[in-house]
mmCIF file of C-alpha atoms in Angstrom:
data_model
loop_
_atom_site.group_PDB
_atom_site.id
_atom_site.type_symbol
_atom_site.label_atom_id
_atom_site.label_comp_id
_atom_site.label_asym_id
_atom_site.label_seq_id
_atom_site.Cartn_x
_atom_site.Cartn_y
_atom_site.Cartn_z
ATOM 1 C CA GLY A 8 -15.350 77.927 -23.490
ATOM 2 C CA ALA A 9 -13.513 77.556 -26.988
ATOM 3 C CA VAL A 10 -16.162 78.455 -29.158
ATOM 4 C CA VAL A 11 -15.622 79.147 -32.836
ATOM 5 C CA SER A 12 -18.277 80.531 -35.204
ATOM 6 C CA GLN A 13 -18.387 80.741 -38.945
ATOM 7 C CA HIS A 14 -20.580 83.059 -41.079
ATOM 8 C CA PRO A 15 -22.476 82.377 -43.226
ATOM 9 C CA SER A 16 -23.621 78.736 -42.476
ATOM 10 C CA TRP A 17 -24.497 78.315 -46.198
ATOM 11 C CA VAL A 18 -24.219 80.356 -49.182
ATOM 12 C CA ILE A 19 -25.326 80.099 -52.846
ATOM 13 C CA CYS A 20 -23.580 82.216 -55.431
ATOM 14 C CA LYS A 21 -23.293 82.429 -59.346
ATOM 15 C CA SER A 22 -20.342 81.359 -60.933
ATOM 16 C CA GLY A 23 -17.596 84.106 -61.302
ATOM 17 C CA THR A 24 -18.473 85.964 -58.100
ATOM 18 C CA SER A 25 -16.336 85.915 -54.902
ATOM 19 C CA VAL A 26 -17.583 84.849 -51.519
ATOM 20 C CA LYS A 27 -16.155 85.552 -48.190
ATOM 21 C CA ILE A 28 -16.369 83.046 -45.203
ATOM 22 C CA GLU A 29 -15.609 84.634 -41.736
ATOM 23 C CA CYS A 30 -14.391 82.477 -38.818
ATOM 24 C CA ARG A 31 -14.279 83.862 -35.427
ATOM 25 C CA SER A 32 -13.210 82.524 -31.957
ATOM 26 C CA LEU A 33 -15.683 83.817 -29.686
ATOM 27 C CA ASP A 34 -14.183 83.306 -26.219
ATOM 28 C CA PHE A 35 -10.492 82.967 -26.676
ATOM 29 C CA GLN A 36 -7.789 84.469 -28.577
ATOM 30 C CA ALA A 37 -6.604 82.295 -31.361
ATOM 31 C CA THR A 38 -2.849 82.129 -32.003
ATOM 32 C CA THR A 39 -3.499 79.987 -35.150
ATOM 33 C CA MET A 40 -6.505 79.504 -37.368
ATOM 34 C CA PHE A 41 -6.905 76.686 -39.958
ATOM 35 C CA TRP A 42 -9.113 76.256 -42.847
ATOM 36 C CA TYR A 43 -10.245 73.014 -44.180
ATOM 37 C CA ARG A 44 -12.183 71.660 -47.114
ATOM 38 C CA GLN A 45 -14.520 68.657 -47.068
ATOM 39 C CA PHE A 46 -16.041 66.888 -50.038
ATOM 40 C CA PRO A 47 -19.072 64.638 -49.482
ATOM 41 C CA LYS A 48 -17.994 61.481 -47.603
ATOM 42 C CA GLN A 49 -14.405 62.489 -47.973
ATOM 43 C CA SER A 50 -12.115 63.516 -45.110
ATOM 44 C CA LEU A 51 -11.228 67.099 -44.098
ATOM 45 C CA MET A 52 -8.510 68.438 -46.136
ATOM 46 C CA LEU A 53 -6.266 71.183 -44.794
ATOM 47 C CA MET A 54 -6.127 74.128 -47.180
ATOM 48 C CA ALA A 55 -4.061 76.522 -45.213
ATOM 49 C CA THR A 56 -2.816 77.856 -41.890
ATOM 50 C CA SER A 57 -2.709 81.222 -40.911
ATOM 51 C CA ASN A 58 -1.269 83.291 -37.925
ATOM 52 C CA GLU A 59 -2.518 86.805 -36.982
ATOM 53 C CA GLY A 60 -0.691 89.554 -38.925
ATOM 54 C CA SER A 61 1.224 87.317 -41.252
ATOM 55 C CA LYS A 62 0.576 85.516 -44.583
ATOM 56 C CA ALA A 63 -1.124 82.303 -44.540
ATOM 57 C CA THR A 64 0.674 79.258 -45.367
ATOM 58 C CA TYR A 65 -1.099 77.230 -48.135
ATOM 59 C CA GLU A 66 -0.929 73.256 -48.596
ATOM 60 C CA GLN A 67 0.351 71.955 -51.839
ATOM 61 C CA GLY A 68 -2.109 72.099 -54.452
ATOM 62 C CA VAL A 69 -4.320 74.977 -53.075
ATOM 63 C CA GLU A 70 -4.197 78.203 -55.156
ATOM 64 C CA LYS A 71 -3.451 81.071 -52.928
ATOM 65 C CA ASP A 72 -4.714 83.509 -55.468
ATOM 66 C CA LYS A 73 -8.145 81.875 -55.494
ATOM 67 C CA PHE A 74 -8.552 81.234 -51.853
ATOM 68 C CA LEU A 75 -7.487 84.411 -50.160
ATOM 69 C CA ILE A 76 -6.887 84.123 -46.404
ATOM 70 C CA ASN A 77 -6.863 87.167 -44.154
ATOM 71 C CA HIS A 78 -6.128 86.850 -40.464
ATOM 72 C CA ALA A 79 -6.580 90.565 -39.215
ATOM 73 C CA SER A 80 -6.895 89.792 -35.527
ATOM 74 C CA LEU A 81 -6.584 87.132 -32.889
ATOM 75 C CA THR A 82 -10.283 86.388 -33.169
ATOM 76 C CA LEU A 83 -11.137 86.850 -36.915
ATOM 77 C CA SER A 84 -9.990 85.143 -40.042
ATOM 78 C CA THR A 85 -11.619 85.237 -43.409
ATOM 79 C CA LEU A 86 -11.574 82.903 -46.305
ATOM 80 C CA THR A 87 -12.531 84.627 -49.722
ATOM 81 C CA VAL A 88 -13.182 82.345 -52.695
ATOM 82 C CA THR A 89 -12.578 84.370 -55.631
ATOM 83 C CA SER A 90 -14.111 83.997 -59.032
ATOM 84 C CA ALA A 91 -15.929 80.996 -57.641
ATOM 85 C CA HIS A 92 -16.649 78.079 -60.061
ATOM 86 C CA PRO A 93 -19.106 75.169 -59.562
ATOM 87 C CA GLU A 94 -15.952 72.927 -58.575
ATOM 88 C CA ASP A 95 -15.521 75.228 -55.783
ATOM 89 C CA SER A 96 -18.684 74.026 -54.408
ATOM 90 C CA SER A 97 -17.664 72.253 -50.925
ATOM 91 C CA PHE A 98 -18.204 72.400 -47.051
ATOM 92 C CA TYR A 99 -15.554 74.800 -45.687
ATOM 93 C CA ILE A 100 -14.567 74.452 -42.078
ATOM 94 C CA CYS A 101 -12.223 76.549 -39.894
ATOM 95 C CA SER A 102 -10.479 75.728 -36.688
ATOM 96 C CA ALA A 103 -8.508 77.609 -34.227
ATOM 97 C CA THR A 104 -6.102 77.013 -31.300
ATOM 98 C CA ARG A 105 -5.096 78.914 -28.290
ATOM 99 C CA GLY A 106 -1.456 78.103 -28.359
ATOM 100 C CA ALA A 107 1.221 77.203 -30.959
ATOM 101 C CA ASP A 108 2.154 73.628 -29.783
ATOM 102 C CA ARG A 109 0.700 70.832 -32.093
ATOM 103 C CA THR A 110 -0.592 69.254 -29.101
ATOM 104 C CA ASP A 111 -3.011 72.209 -28.593
ATOM 105 C CA THR A 112 -6.625 71.330 -29.382
ATOM 106 C CA GLN A 113 -8.119 72.620 -32.452
ATOM 107 C CA TYR A 114 -11.448 73.905 -32.079
ATOM 108 C CA PHE A 115 -13.637 73.671 -35.129
ATOM 109 C CA GLY A 116 -16.275 75.963 -36.325
ATOM 110 C CA PRO A 117 -19.786 74.541 -37.546
ATOM 111 C CA GLY A 118 -18.726 75.034 -41.187
ATOM 112 C CA THR A 119 -19.953 76.771 -44.187
ATOM 113 C CA ARG A 120 -21.623 75.042 -47.277
ATOM 114 C CA LEU A 121 -20.896 76.757 -50.409
ATOM 115 C CA THR A 122 -22.796 75.946 -53.663
ATOM 116 C CA VAL A 123 -21.629 77.674 -56.690
ATOM 117 C CA LEU A 124 -24.192 77.595 -59.514
ATOM 118 C CA ASP B 6 -2.612 59.247 -51.336
ATOM 119 C CA GLN B 7 -4.673 58.633 -48.156
ATOM 120 C CA GLN B 8 -2.170 58.707 -45.214
ATOM 121 C CA VAL B 9 -5.166 58.160 -42.732
ATOM 122 C CA LYS B 10 -7.783 55.586 -43.317
ATOM 123 C CA GLN B 11 -10.892 54.686 -41.738
ATOM 124 C CA ASN B 12 -12.048 51.708 -43.714
ATOM 125 C CA SER B 13 -15.429 51.408 -42.082
ATOM 126 C CA PRO B 14 -17.909 54.226 -43.433
ATOM 127 C CA SER B 15 -20.345 52.976 -40.888
ATOM 128 C CA LEU B 16 -20.912 51.151 -37.658
ATOM 129 C CA SER B 17 -24.128 50.170 -35.992
ATOM 130 C CA VAL B 18 -23.983 49.043 -32.337
ATOM 131 C CA GLN B 19 -26.575 48.356 -29.680
ATOM 132 C CA GLU B 20 -26.948 50.603 -26.810
ATOM 133 C CA GLY B 21 -24.909 49.481 -23.785
ATOM 134 C CA ARG B 22 -22.610 47.338 -25.872
ATOM 135 C CA ILE B 23 -19.095 48.440 -26.987
ATOM 136 C CA SER B 24 -18.436 50.429 -30.009
ATOM 137 C CA ILE B 25 -14.829 50.000 -31.629
ATOM 138 C CA LEU B 26 -13.837 52.309 -34.395
ATOM 139 C CA ASN B 27 -10.753 51.787 -36.163
ATOM 140 C CA CYS B 28 -8.139 53.757 -37.963
ATOM 141 C CA ASP B 29 -5.012 52.901 -39.974
ATOM 142 C CA TYR B 30 -2.182 55.194 -41.086
ATOM 143 C CA THR B 31 0.734 54.771 -43.468
ATOM 144 C CA ASN B 32 3.193 57.505 -42.408
ATOM 145 C CA SER B 33 5.481 56.123 -39.733
ATOM 146 C CA MET B 34 6.423 59.901 -38.833
ATOM 147 C CA PHE B 35 3.082 60.438 -37.215
ATOM 148 C CA ASP B 36 3.529 60.616 -33.629
ATOM 149 C CA TYR B 37 0.265 62.261 -32.203
ATOM 150 C CA PHE B 38 -3.271 60.915 -32.803
ATOM 151 C CA LEU B 39 -6.554 62.274 -32.041
ATOM 152 C CA TRP B 40 -10.181 61.337 -32.206
ATOM 153 C CA TYR B 41 -12.996 63.941 -33.211
ATOM 154 C CA LYS B 42 -16.660 63.505 -33.040
ATOM 155 C CA LYS B 43 -19.004 65.382 -35.387
ATOM 156 C CA TYR B 44 -22.630 65.896 -35.329
ATOM 157 C CA PRO B 45 -24.573 67.022 -38.512
ATOM 158 C CA ALA B 46 -24.198 70.721 -39.168
ATOM 159 C CA GLU B 47 -21.586 71.268 -36.574
ATOM 160 C CA GLY B 48 -17.784 71.308 -36.394
ATOM 161 C CA PRO B 49 -15.904 68.292 -35.096
ATOM 162 C CA THR B 50 -15.333 68.316 -31.515
ATOM 163 C CA PHE B 51 -12.037 66.829 -29.621
ATOM 164 C CA LEU B 52 -12.550 63.541 -27.964
ATOM 165 C CA ILE B 53 -9.448 62.110 -26.915
ATOM 166 C CA SER B 54 -5.900 61.941 -28.033
ATOM 167 C CA ILE B 55 -2.764 59.717 -27.564
ATOM 168 C CA SER B 56 0.947 60.441 -28.128
ATOM 169 C CA SER B 57 3.029 57.602 -29.704
ATOM 170 C CA ILE B 58 4.925 57.091 -26.496
ATOM 171 C CA LYS B 59 1.898 55.569 -25.170
ATOM 172 C CA ASP B 60 -0.221 52.573 -26.235
ATOM 173 C CA LYS B 61 -3.489 53.413 -24.422
ATOM 174 C CA ASN B 62 -5.246 56.623 -23.129
ATOM 175 C CA GLU B 63 -8.485 56.488 -21.229
ATOM 176 C CA ASP B 64 -11.054 59.155 -20.526
ATOM 177 C CA GLY B 65 -14.147 58.051 -18.865
ATOM 178 C CA ARG B 66 -16.229 55.773 -21.409
ATOM 179 C CA PHE B 67 -13.572 56.637 -24.138
ATOM 180 C CA THR B 68 -10.318 54.803 -24.644
ATOM 181 C CA VAL B 69 -7.799 55.143 -27.430
ATOM 182 C CA PHE B 70 -5.484 52.211 -28.233
ATOM 183 C CA LEU B 71 -2.368 52.513 -30.211
ATOM 184 C CA ASN B 72 -0.406 49.757 -32.040
ATOM 185 C CA LYS B 73 2.577 51.407 -33.629
ATOM 186 C CA SER B 74 3.902 48.407 -35.251
ATOM 187 C CA ALA B 75 0.632 47.723 -37.037
ATOM 188 C CA LYS B 76 0.174 51.525 -37.551
ATOM 189 C CA HIS B 77 -3.199 51.043 -36.346
ATOM 190 C CA LEU B 78 -5.280 52.951 -33.673
ATOM 191 C CA SER B 79 -8.898 52.226 -32.320
ATOM 192 C CA LEU B 80 -11.369 54.036 -30.159
ATOM 193 C CA HIS B 81 -13.603 52.106 -27.705
ATOM 194 C CA ILE B 82 -16.758 53.653 -26.413
ATOM 195 C CA VAL B 83 -18.293 51.452 -23.458
ATOM 196 C CA PRO B 84 -20.952 51.542 -22.907
ATOM 197 C CA SER B 85 -22.420 53.065 -26.022
ATOM 198 C CA GLN B 86 -25.134 55.620 -25.616
ATOM 199 C CA PRO B 87 -27.646 56.855 -28.112
ATOM 200 C CA GLY B 88 -25.947 60.357 -27.862
ATOM 201 C CA ASP B 89 -22.634 58.788 -29.244
ATOM 202 C CA SER B 90 -24.513 58.576 -32.590
ATOM 203 C CA ALA B 91 -22.111 60.785 -34.824
ATOM 204 C CA VAL B 92 -19.340 60.784 -37.327
ATOM 205 C CA TYR B 93 -16.042 59.848 -35.755
ATOM 206 C CA PHE B 94 -12.807 61.135 -37.324
ATOM 207 C CA CYS B 95 -9.360 60.040 -36.531
ATOM 208 C CA ALA B 96 -6.376 62.294 -37.123
ATOM 209 C CA ALA B 97 -2.709 62.329 -37.114
ATOM 210 C CA SER B 98 0.299 64.742 -36.922
ATOM 211 C CA SER B 99 3.987 64.675 -37.006
ATOM 212 C CA ARG B 100 6.652 67.166 -36.181
ATOM 213 C CA ILE B 101 7.866 66.872 -39.746
ATOM 214 C CA GLN B 102 4.571 67.647 -41.327
ATOM 215 C CA GLY B 103 4.466 70.893 -39.645
ATOM 216 C CA ALA B 104 3.616 72.620 -36.294
ATOM 217 C CA GLN B 105 0.007 71.917 -36.154
ATOM 218 C CA LYS B 106 -1.169 70.026 -39.321
ATOM 219 C CA LEU B 107 -3.664 67.253 -38.797
ATOM 220 C CA VAL B 108 -4.275 64.635 -41.361
ATOM 221 C CA PHE B 109 -7.739 63.235 -41.122
ATOM 222 C CA GLY B 110 -9.337 60.204 -42.022
ATOM 223 C CA GLN B 111 -12.604 59.791 -44.043
ATOM 224 C CA GLY B 112 -14.872 59.231 -40.883
ATOM 225 C CA THR B 113 -16.989 56.610 -39.635
ATOM 226 C CA ARG B 114 -20.750 56.899 -39.055
ATOM 227 C CA LEU B 115 -21.502 55.382 -35.761
ATOM 228 C CA THR B 116 -25.250 54.720 -35.044
ATOM 229 C CA ILE B 117 -26.333 53.447 -31.560
ATOM 230 C CA ASN B 118 -29.406 51.540 -31.561
ATOM 231 C CA PRO B 119 -31.845 51.662 -28.366
#
């Protein structure tokens, strides 16, 4: 149990276009979903936290107009990178928890590698 | 400002021996710590956690030790197996940081040699 999927697993796009990444909890309802970004040989950096039906909470320094997060249901959250630029190229990983307690395990998706040309 | 640091980017251990992965943190408000394991092209998977009220937590071959005064935690794997080869991340959270926010270290790549 506790499987999280992401789609696509990798994407290449032209500069200026928008890219949507989906995160799904396959066998449980996710109270909260998280979006992380990882640069090569660096740690996972939390971008935003989202709860179903409410606006995402963005971390300091993350542009909410550039990284649009929609959490439409208890099993689906989407991250849209708008007007992507080469510096947005990164590995994006989502995670989800069953509960709202901070000791609830975060289950991670396999990640999406975005390359912006 | 790297609040959680894993200073060893890589570690190589002989199969059957003990693997010790280290993690240091700077924020004294952290009170819950976790270790995650990550294989290539997969998301991190939860291994073991420890609350700051404890100094040790054990689960099978995995033991996490917490030294609050030194702001240091370590993950011991014994005996090490080839399947343990992966990147290991430590992570920390605090009530003040927010409900479920995790701060991750940079990761340590563990290689178990047969």
